[in-house]
Structure formats: structure tokens, C-alpha cells
Short mmCIF file of C-alpha atoms in Angstrom, two decimals:
data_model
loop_
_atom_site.label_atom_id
_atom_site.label_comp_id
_atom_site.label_asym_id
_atom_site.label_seq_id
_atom_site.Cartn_x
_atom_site.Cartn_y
_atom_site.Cartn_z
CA UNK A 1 0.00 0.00 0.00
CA UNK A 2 1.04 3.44 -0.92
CA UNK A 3 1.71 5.69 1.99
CA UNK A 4 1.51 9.62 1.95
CA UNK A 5 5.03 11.17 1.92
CA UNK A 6 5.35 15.01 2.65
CA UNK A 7 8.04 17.80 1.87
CA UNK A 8 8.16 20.71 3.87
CA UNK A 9 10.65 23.58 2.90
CA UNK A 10 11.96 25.90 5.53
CA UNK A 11 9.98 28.27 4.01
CA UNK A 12 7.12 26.81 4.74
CA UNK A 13 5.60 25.31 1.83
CA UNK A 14 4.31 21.70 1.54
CA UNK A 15 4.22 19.04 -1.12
CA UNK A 16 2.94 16.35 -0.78
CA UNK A 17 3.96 12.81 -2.61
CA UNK A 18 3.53 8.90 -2.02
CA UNK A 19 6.80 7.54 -0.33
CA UNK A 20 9.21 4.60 -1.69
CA UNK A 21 12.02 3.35 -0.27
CA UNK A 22 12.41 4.24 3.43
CA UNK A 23 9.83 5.49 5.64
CA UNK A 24 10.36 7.33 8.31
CA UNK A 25 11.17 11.37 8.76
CA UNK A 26 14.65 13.40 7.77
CA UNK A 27 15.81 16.80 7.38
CA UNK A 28 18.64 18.04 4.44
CA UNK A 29 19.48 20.76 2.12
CA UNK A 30 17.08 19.98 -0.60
CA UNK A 31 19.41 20.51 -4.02
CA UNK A 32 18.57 19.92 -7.65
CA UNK A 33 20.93 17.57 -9.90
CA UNK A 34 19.39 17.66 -14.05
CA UNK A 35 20.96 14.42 -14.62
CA UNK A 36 18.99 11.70 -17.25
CA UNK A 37 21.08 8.95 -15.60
CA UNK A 38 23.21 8.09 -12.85
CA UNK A 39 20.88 8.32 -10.29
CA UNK A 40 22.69 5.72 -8.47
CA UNK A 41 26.23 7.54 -8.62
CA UNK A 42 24.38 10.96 -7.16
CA UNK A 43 23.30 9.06 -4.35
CA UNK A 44 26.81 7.68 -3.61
CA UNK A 45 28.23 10.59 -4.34
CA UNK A 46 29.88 11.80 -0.91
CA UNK A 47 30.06 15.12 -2.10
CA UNK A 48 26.09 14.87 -1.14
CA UNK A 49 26.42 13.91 1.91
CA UNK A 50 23.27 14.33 4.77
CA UNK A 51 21.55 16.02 1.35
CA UNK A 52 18.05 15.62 -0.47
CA UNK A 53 18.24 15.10 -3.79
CA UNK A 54 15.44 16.61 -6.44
CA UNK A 55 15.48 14.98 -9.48
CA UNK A 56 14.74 17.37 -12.59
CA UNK A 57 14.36 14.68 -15.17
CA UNK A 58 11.13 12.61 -14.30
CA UNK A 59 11.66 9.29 -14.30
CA UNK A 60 14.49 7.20 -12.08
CA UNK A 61 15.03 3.26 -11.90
CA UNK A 62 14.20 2.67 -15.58
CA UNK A 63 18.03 0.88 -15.19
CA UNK A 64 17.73 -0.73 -11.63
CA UNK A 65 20.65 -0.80 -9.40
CA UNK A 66 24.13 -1.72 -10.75
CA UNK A 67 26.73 -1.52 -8.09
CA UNK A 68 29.47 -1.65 -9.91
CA UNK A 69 28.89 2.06 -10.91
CA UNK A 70 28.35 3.45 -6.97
CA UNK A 71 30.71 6.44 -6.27
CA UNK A 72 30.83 4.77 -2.65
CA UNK A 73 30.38 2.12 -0.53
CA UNK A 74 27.13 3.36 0.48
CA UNK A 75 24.42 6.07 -0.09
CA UNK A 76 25.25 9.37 2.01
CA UNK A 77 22.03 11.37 0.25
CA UNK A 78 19.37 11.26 3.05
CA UNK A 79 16.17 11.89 0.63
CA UNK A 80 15.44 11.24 -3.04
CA UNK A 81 12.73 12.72 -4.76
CA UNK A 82 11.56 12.12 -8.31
CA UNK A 83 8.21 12.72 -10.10
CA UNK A 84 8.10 8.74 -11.38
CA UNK A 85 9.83 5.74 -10.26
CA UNK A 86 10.00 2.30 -12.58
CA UNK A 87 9.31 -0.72 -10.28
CA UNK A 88 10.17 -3.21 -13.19
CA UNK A 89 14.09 -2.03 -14.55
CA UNK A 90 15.21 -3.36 -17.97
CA UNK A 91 19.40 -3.78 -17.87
CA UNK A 92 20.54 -6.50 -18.49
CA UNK A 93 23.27 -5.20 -15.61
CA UNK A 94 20.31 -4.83 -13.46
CA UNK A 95 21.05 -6.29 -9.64
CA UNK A 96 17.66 -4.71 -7.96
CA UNK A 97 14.81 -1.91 -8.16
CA UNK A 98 15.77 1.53 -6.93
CA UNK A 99 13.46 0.74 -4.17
CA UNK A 100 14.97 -2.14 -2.88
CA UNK A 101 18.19 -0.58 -2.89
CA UNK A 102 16.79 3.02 -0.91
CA UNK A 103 15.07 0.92 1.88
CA UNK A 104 18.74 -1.13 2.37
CA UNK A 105 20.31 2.50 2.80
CA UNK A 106 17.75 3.74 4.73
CA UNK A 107 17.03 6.40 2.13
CA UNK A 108 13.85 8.03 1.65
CA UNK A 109 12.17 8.27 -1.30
CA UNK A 110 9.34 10.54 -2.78
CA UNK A 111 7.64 10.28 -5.80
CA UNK A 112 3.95 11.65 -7.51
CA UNK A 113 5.39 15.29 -6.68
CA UNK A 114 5.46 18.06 -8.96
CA UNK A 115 9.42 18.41 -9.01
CA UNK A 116 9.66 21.07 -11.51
CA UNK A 117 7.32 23.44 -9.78
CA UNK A 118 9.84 22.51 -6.58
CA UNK A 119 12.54 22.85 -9.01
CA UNK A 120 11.55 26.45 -9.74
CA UNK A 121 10.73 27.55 -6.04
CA UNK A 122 14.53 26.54 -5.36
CA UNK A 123 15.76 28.48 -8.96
CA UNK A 124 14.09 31.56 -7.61
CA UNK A 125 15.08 31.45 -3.74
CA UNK A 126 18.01 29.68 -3.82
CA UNK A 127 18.43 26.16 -2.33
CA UNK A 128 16.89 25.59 1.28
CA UNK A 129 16.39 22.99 4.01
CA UNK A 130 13.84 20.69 4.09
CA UNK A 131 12.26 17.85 5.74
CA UNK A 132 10.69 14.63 4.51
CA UNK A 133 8.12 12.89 6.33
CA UNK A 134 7.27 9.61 5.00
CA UNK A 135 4.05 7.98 7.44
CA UNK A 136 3.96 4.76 8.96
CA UNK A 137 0.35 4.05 7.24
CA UNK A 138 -0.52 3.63 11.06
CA UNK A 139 -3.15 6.82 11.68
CA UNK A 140 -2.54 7.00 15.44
CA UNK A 141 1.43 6.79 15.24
CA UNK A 142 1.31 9.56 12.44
CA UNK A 143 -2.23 11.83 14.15
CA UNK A 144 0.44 14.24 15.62
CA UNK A 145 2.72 15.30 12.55
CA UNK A 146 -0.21 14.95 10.33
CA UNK A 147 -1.81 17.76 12.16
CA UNK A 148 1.34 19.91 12.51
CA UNK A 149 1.38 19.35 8.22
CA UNK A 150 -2.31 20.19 8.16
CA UNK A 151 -1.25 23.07 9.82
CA UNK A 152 1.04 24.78 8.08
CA UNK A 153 -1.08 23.83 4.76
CA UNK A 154 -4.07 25.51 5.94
CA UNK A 155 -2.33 29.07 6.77
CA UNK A 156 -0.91 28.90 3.26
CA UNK A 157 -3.99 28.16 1.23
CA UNK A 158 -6.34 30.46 3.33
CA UNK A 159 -3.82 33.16 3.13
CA UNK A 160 -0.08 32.80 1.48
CA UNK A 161 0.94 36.22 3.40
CA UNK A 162 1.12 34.25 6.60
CA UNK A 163 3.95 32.60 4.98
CA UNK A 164 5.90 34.24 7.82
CA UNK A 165 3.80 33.47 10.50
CA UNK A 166 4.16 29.70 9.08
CA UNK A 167 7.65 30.36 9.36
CA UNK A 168 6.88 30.45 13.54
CA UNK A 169 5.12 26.85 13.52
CA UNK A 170 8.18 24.88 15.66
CA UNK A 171 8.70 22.40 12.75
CA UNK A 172 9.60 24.49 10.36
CA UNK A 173 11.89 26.67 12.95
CA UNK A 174 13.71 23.17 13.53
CA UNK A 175 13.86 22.68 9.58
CA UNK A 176 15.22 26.02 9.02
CA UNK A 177 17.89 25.64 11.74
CA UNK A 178 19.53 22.19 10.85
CA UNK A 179 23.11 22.48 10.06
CA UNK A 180 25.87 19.57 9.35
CA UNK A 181 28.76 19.73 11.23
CA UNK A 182 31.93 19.04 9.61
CA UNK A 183 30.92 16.66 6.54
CA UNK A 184 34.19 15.93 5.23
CA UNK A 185 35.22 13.94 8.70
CA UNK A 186 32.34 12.04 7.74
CA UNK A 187 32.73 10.67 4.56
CA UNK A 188 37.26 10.61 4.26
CA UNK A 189 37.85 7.58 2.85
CA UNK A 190 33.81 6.23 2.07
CA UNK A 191 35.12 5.05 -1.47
CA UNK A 192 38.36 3.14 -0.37
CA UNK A 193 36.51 -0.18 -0.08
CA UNK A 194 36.23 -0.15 -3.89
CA UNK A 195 39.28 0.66 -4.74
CA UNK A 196 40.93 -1.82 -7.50
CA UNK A 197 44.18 -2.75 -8.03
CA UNK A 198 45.52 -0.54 -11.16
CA UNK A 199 45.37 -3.29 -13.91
CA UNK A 200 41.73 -4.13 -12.38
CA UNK A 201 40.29 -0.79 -12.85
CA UNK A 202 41.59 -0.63 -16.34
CA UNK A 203 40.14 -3.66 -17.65
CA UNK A 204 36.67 -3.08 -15.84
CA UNK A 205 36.66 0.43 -17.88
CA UNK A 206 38.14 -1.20 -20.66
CA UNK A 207 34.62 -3.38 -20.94
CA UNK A 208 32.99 -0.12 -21.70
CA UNK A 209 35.26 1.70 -23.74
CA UNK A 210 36.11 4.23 -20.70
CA UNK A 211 39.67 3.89 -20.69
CA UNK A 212 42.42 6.89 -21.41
CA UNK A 213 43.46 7.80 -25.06
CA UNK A 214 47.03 8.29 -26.51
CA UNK A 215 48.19 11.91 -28.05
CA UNK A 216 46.24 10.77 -31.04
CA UNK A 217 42.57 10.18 -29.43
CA UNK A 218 42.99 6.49 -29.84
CA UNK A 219 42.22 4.55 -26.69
CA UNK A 220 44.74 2.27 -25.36
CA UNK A 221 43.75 -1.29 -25.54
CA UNK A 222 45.94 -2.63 -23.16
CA UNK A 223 46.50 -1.76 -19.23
CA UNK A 224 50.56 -1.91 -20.10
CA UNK A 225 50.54 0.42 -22.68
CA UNK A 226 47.86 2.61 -20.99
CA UNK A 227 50.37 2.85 -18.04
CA UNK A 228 53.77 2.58 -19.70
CA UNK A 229 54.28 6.62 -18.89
CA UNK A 230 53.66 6.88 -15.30
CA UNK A 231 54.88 3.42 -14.51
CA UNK A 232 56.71 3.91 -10.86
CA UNK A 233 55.30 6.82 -10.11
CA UNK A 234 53.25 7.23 -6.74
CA UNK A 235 50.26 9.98 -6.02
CA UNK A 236 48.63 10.94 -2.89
CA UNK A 237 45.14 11.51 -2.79
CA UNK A 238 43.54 13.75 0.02
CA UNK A 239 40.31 12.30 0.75
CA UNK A 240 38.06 14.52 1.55
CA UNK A 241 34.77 12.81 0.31
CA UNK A 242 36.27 11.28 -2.82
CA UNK A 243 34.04 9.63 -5.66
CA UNK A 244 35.70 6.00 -6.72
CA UNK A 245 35.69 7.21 -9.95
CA UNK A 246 38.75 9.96 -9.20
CA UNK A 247 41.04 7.32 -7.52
CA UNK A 248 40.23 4.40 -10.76
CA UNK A 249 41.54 7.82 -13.74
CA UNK A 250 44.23 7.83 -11.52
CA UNK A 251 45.03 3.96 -11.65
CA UNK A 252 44.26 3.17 -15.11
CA UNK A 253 47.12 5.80 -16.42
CA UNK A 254 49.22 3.46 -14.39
CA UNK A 255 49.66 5.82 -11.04
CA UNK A 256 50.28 4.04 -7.77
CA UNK A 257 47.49 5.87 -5.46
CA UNK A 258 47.73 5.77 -1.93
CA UNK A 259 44.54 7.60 -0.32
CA UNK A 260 44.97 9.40 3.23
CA UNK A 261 42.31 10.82 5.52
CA UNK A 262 41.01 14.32 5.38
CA UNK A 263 42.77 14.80 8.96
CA UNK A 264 46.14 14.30 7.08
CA UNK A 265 49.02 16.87 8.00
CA UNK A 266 51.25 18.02 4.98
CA UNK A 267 54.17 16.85 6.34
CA UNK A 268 52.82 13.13 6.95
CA UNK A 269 51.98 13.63 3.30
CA UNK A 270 55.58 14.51 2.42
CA UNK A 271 56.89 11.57 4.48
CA UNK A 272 54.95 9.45 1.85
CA UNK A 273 57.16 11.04 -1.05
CA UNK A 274 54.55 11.50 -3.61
CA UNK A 275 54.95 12.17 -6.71
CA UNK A 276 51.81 14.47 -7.10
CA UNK A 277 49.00 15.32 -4.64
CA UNK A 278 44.93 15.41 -5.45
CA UNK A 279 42.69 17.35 -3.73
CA UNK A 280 39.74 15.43 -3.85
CA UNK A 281 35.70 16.28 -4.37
CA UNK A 282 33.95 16.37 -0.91
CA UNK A 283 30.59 18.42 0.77
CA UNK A 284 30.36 21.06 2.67
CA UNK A 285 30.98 25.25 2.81
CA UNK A 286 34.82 25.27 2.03
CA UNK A 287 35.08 28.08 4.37
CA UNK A 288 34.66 26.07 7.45
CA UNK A 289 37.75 24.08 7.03
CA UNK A 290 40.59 26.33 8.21
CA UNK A 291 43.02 23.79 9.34
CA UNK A 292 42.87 21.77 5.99
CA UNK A 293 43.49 25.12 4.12
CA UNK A 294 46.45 25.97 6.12
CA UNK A 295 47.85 22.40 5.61
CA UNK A 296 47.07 23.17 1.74
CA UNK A 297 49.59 26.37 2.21
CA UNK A 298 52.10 24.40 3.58
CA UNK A 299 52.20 22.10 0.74
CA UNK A 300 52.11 24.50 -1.80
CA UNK A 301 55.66 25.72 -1.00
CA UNK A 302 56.98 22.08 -2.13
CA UNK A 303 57.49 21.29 -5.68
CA UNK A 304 55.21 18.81 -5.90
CA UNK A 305 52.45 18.69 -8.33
CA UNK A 306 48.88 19.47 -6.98
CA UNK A 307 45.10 18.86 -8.33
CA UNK A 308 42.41 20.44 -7.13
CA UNK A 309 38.78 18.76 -7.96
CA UNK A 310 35.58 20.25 -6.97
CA UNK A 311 36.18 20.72 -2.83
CA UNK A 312 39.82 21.00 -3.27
CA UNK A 313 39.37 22.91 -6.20
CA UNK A 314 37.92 25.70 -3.32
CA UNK A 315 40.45 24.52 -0.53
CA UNK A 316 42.98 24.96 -3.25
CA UNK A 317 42.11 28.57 -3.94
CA UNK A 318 41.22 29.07 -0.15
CA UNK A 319 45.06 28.65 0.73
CA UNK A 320 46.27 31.26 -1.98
CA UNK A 321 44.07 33.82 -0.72
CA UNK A 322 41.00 33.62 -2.42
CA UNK A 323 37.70 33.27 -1.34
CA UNK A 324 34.52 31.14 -1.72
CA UNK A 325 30.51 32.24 -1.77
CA UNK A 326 27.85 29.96 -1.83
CA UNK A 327 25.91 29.15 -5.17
CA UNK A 328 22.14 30.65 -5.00
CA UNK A 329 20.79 26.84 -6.17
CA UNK A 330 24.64 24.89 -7.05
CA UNK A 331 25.71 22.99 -10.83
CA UNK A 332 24.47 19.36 -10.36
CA UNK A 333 24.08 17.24 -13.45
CA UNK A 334 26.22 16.11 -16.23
CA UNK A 335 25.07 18.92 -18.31
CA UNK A 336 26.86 21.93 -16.91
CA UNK A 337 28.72 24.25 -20.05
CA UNK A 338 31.81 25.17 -19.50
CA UNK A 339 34.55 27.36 -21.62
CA UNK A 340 38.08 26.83 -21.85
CA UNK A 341 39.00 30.58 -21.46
CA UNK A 342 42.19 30.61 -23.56
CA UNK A 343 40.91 28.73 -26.76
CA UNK A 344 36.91 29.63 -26.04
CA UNK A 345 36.18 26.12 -26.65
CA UNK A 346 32.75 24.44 -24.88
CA UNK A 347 32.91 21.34 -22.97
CA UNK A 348 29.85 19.62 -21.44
CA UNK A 349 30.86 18.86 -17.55
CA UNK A 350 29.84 16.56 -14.66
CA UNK A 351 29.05 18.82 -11.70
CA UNK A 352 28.28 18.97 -7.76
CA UNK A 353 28.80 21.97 -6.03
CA UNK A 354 27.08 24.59 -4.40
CA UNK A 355 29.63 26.72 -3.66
CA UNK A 356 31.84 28.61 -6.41
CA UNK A 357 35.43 30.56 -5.61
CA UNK A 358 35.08 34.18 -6.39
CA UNK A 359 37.18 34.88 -9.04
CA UNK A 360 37.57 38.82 -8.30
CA UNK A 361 39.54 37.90 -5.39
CA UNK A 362 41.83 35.53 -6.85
CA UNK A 363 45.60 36.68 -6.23
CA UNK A 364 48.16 37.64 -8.86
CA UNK A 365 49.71 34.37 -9.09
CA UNK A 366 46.64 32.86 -9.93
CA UNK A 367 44.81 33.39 -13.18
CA UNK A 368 41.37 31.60 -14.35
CA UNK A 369 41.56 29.30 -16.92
CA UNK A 370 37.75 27.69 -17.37
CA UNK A 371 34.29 29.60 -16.81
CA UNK A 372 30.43 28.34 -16.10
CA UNK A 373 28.68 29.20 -19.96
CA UNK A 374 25.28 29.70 -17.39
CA UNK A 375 26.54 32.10 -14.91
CA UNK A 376 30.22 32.78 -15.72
CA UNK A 377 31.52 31.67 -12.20
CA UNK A 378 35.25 30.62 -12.01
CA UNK A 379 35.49 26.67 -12.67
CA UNK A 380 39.08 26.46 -13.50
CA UNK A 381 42.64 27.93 -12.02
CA UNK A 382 46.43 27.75 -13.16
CA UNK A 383 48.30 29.28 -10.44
CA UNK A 384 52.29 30.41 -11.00
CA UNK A 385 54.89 29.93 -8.40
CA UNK A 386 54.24 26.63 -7.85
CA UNK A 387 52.70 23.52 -9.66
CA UNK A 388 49.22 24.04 -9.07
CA UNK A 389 45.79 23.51 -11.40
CA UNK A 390 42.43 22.93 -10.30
CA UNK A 391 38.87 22.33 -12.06
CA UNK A 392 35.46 23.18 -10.06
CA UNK A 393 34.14 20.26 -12.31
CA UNK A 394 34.92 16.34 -12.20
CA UNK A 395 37.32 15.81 -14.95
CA UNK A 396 35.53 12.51 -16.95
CA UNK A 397 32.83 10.97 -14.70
CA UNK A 398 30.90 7.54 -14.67
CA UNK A 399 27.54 8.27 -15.90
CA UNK A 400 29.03 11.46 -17.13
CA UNK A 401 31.15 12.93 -19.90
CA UNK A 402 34.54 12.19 -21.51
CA UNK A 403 35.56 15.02 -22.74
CA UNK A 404 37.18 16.81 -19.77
CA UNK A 405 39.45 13.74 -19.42
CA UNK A 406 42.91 15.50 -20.27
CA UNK A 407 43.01 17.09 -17.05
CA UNK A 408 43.99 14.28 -15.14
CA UNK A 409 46.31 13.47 -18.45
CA UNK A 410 47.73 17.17 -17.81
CA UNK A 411 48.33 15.99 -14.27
CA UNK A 412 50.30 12.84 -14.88
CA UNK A 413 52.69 14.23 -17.10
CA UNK A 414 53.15 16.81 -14.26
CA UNK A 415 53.89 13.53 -11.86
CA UNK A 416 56.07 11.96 -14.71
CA UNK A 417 57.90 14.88 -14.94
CA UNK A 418 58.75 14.87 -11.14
CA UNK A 419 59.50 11.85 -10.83
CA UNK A 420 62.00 11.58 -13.61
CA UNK A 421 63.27 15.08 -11.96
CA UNK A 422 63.53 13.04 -8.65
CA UNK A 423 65.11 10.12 -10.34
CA UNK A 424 68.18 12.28 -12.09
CA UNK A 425 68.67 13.94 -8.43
CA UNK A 426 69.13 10.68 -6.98
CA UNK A 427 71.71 9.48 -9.31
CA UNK A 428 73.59 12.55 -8.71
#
């Protein structure tokens, strides 16, 4: 039996839905992804952790559950909500429904909701907290917070300029109030239990034609030829909420990766003697991670090549003196434009970020190097004085684009490069 499922923004408003995969009642930042697949990578996707995702495109689970494409060992999105969910898949990959797989995470699902009239309330105010209440089915159990909904609903429709005095009704005081506190500790590391060894990863992409090309655009066929460059070489990646996705373009160009936790000081980075460093996609405001930052500054004064994605993109930036403002409603989808300033060249991105580094108050060694088509944010940065690039985007993503894919074949020719440097110091 279908149970009633309700949304309440922290502005008050109220949809109301049918729920699917867990019951029960939660409170996020409701965001928007416009994604037409990989609905299970967004929910894996640590970058969304204690988040709701909205759905723009209306139908999810047409593909079922593959597992083999999860960003993560587990879901960190606390809400899903879609106007149409398939209960029967077709893929022949297919391992179980959507459904199946949100009540195992303890995820809760809403569908039968008008998501792009939701869409468009968070377009024009900007992203916002919300909570989901999916009932029980049990009238007694759910009497109280079915009144407190009633409540709210009935100010609204009687009179919508008592959306303030909504605004005073406890529940949506709590709703506007929740905060996460330091995501990044909570999701370090979430993808490590997938990681492959090198040859592993390059085979499983190899299946699907997802492996790296040569200086001609053909792909490599085989791991050892894929990996012939960077053979030896060793790169640190700085976990702070990576995808599995960033560590396996890492290992199928042949780079040993060793992954450390977000807590990681520079200098127990530097004992590891990497090659190169990534700074690694992850949630949260950017802002409220002052000790990583000034870990990032010490690093930056060692020649070692660094790569900034998404989270460390903004840490990156964060350490040289820049700063960061939050996005009015974020880039989530595998549709975000993007131009390559110096050859004005578009390139169709995989994004997930609400938060964007303000590119007026980037310093002198830094210059811009890609810009948002939509809104002309910064999504790129070279910086001079030391060997630093970063990309607000992820560079070639599983259920995403493969076109941004050079930057992390920029990066290992950076890590080649040091490494032979470190080799010829040796022998002297």
C-alpha cells in the first residue's frame, strides 16, 4: 500500500507525494541535480552527503541498481525525490529496483510530486532545508505530525501572506535551523573499499570503452601500454569525500594511489614522497575548514604537483588567498557548459557543487583558466609559483562525460615529470 510522503521547505511550503524506499522522517538541504542517468552515482556521491536530492528529469530506476557504478560504498544522500519511479528495470546489468536498494540505505524516497514546480521555487530562492516525512500508514502513530502538516497547509492556502507566521510553527523553525557539522570527517575515505588494483580498474573500464586515449585520441587497448608513462610513479590523494571514480583515472594511467584521511598533515603527506598530490571532491561550505586550508599552504611551497577537484578545487584557492561564496541553487548534473577561457572552446561537464570561488579575489599568481557558460563563475585555475591547477568540475565521470578527461592526463605528465626530476637527483 502506498503511503503519503510530505516535503516541507523551511519556508514553509508543503508538497505532498507517495513515499518509496524508506519510511520514516529526515531533514537536508534539498538541491537539484538535471541528470537523465546516474541516479545511483548521485546518491553515492559523498560530495552529497546528509543532502536531499530533487530529481529534474522525471523518471528514475528505468536501469535498476548496478553496483558496480556506486561512487561509494554506500548512499550518504538522506532523501530522493523524483516525479516517477520504474518498479520493473530493464538492464541487463540490473542487480535490484531503486526501491529495494533506498530501503537497504535507509534512504527516503518521494515520488507523484510536482518536481519542476519545486525545481523552480529553489531556482528563484536559492536552495533551502527541508524535511521529509514519509508515514507509517498507522493513523494513530502519524495523528500528531499529520496535524502539525495540516497546519502549516491551511495558513498557506487560506492566506499565502502568513507565509511568515508559518515560518513560527516549531517544525519548520527546527527545519530552518539544521546544520551539518563538519561533513568531510564524515565521509574521508567512504570510497576506499572499492578501490581496484591498477590493472583491475583498467580492464573493468576497458569493458565499456572508458579507458584513457594516446596523443592521437585512440584509446589504449591494453592496461601496459595505458600505463607505460607513469609506470613507478606514486600519487597521494587527500580524501576529503572522494568519488571511486577519481582514484580508478588515476590507476588506469598506471599511477600508484595511496589515499589518506582528510585529517592528514602536509608533512605526513611529504613523508609518503609522492609524486603528485589530489585534492579530492567532498561536501560542505569550504570556508569552514581552516586547518585543511592551512595544511594546503604548507604544501604548496613544495614542488610537488597538486590537483584540485571540486572541494579541493575551493580549498585549493582558499590557501592562496582567495575566497569562496555559496551558489544561489549549485551545478548538479552532467550537463553543466563550460569554456576553456584561452581557446573559447565548450565542454559539457559533470558537476556537484554549491559553492563557487570568487574569481575577483583571486591573487596575482593565480589566473582563471575555465568559466560556467550559465553564470560565468570561475570553474578552473592555473596558479604560477608553484605547480598548481584545479577544475570546479569532475574531470571525466561515470555516468558522465569524456571530454574533460585530459586534465587528469595534464596531471600525470606533471607527476612523470617529477618523478623523472627526482630520479636524475638521486643518481647525482
Amino acid at each position: 500500500m502506498n503511503t503519503k510522503a510530505y516535503i516541507v521547505l523551511a519556508n514553509g511550503q508543503v508538497f505532498e507525494g507517495k513515499s518509496f524506499g524508506a519510511t520514516g522522517c529526515v531533514t537536508g538541504e534539498v538541491v537539484f541535480t538535471t541528470g537523465m542517468t546516474g541516479y545511483l552515482e548521485t546518491l553515492t556521491d559523498p560530495s552529497n552527503y546528509g543532502q536531499i536530492i530533487l530529481q529534474t528529469f522525471p523518471l528514475a530506476g528505468d536501469y535498476g541498481v548496478i553496483r558496480k557504478d556506486a561512487e561509494s560504498t554506500k548512499a550518504h544522500a538522506v532523501g530522493f525525490v523524483v516525479r516517477e519511479w520504474c518498479s520493473t528495470p530493464s538492464n541487463f546489468r540490473c542487480e535490484e529496483t531503486l526501491d529495494q536498494y533506498l530501503k537497504e540505505q535507509g534512504v527516503i524516497g518521494v515520488y507523484d510530486v510536482d518536481t519542476r514546480a519545486l525545481t523552480k521555487i529553489l531556482r528563484d530562492n536559492g536552495t533551502m532545508n527541508a524535511r521529509i516525512v514519509a508515514l507509517s500508514g498507522d493513523a494513530e502513530k502519524d495523528k500528531e505530525v499529520t496535524q502539525v502538516l495540516n497546519s502549516i497547509k491551511h495558513d498557506l492556502v487560506s492566506n499565502p501572506s502568513l507565509g511568515n507566521h508559518a515560518g513560527k510553527i516549531r517544525l519548520v523553525e527546527e527545519i530552518k535551523e539544521y546544520k551539518l557539522e563538519n561533513p568531510v570527517a564524515k565521509v574521508s575515505r567512504s570510497a576506499t573499499g572499492l578501490q581496484l588494483e591498477n590493472k583491475a580498474a583498467f580492464d573493468a573500464a576497458l569493458e565499456y570503452g572508458a579507458v584513457p586515449v594516446d596523443r592521437s585520441g585512440n584509446k589504449f587497448t591494453s592496461y601496459e601500454e595505458a600505463a607505460a608513462k607513469a609506470s613507478g610513479t606514486k600519487v597521494v590523494l587527500w580524501d576529503f569525500g572522494a568519488r571511486a571514480s577519481l582514484t580508478q583515472e588515476l590507476q588506469k594511467r598506471g599511477v600508484e594511489v595511496v589515499v589518506v584521511d582528510a585529517a592528514t598533515t602536509c608533512e605526513e603527506i611529504l613523508a609518503l614522497k609522492p609524486d603528485g598530490v589530489v585534492l579530492s571532491t567532498g561536501p560542505g561550505n569550504p570556508a569552514d575548514y581552516e586547518a585543511i586550508v592551512a595544511e594546503i599552504s604548507q604544501l604548496c611551497g613544495h614542488f610537488i604537483p597538486l590537483l584540485g577537484i571540486g572541494l579541493g578545487h575551493q580549498l585549493l584557492a582558499l590557501s592562496q588567498g582567495a575566497k569562496t561564496e555559496k551558489l544561489p541553487y549549485g551545478h548538479r548534473g552532467e550537463n553543466q557548459p563550460v569554456k576553456n577561457i584561452t581557446s573559447g572552446k565548450v565542454l559539457i561537464t559533470s558537476q556537484n557543487c554549491g559553492y563557487t570561488v570568487v574569481k575577483d579575489s583571486l591573487p596575482e599568481t593565480a589566473f582563471q583558466t575555465f568559466e560556467s557558460v550559465n553564470d560565468k563563475t570561475c570553474e578552473g585555475i592555473q596558479y604560477r609559483g608553484f605547480l598548481g591547477t584545479s577544475v570546479q568540475f569532475y574531470p571525466k565521470t561515470s555516468g558522465g562525460h569524456q571530454d574533460t578527461a585530459f586534465v587528469y592526463d595534464q596531471f600525470v605528465d606533471m607527476v612523470v615529470m617529477r618523478h623523472q626530476s627526482q630520479l636524475a637527483e638521486n643518481q647525482d
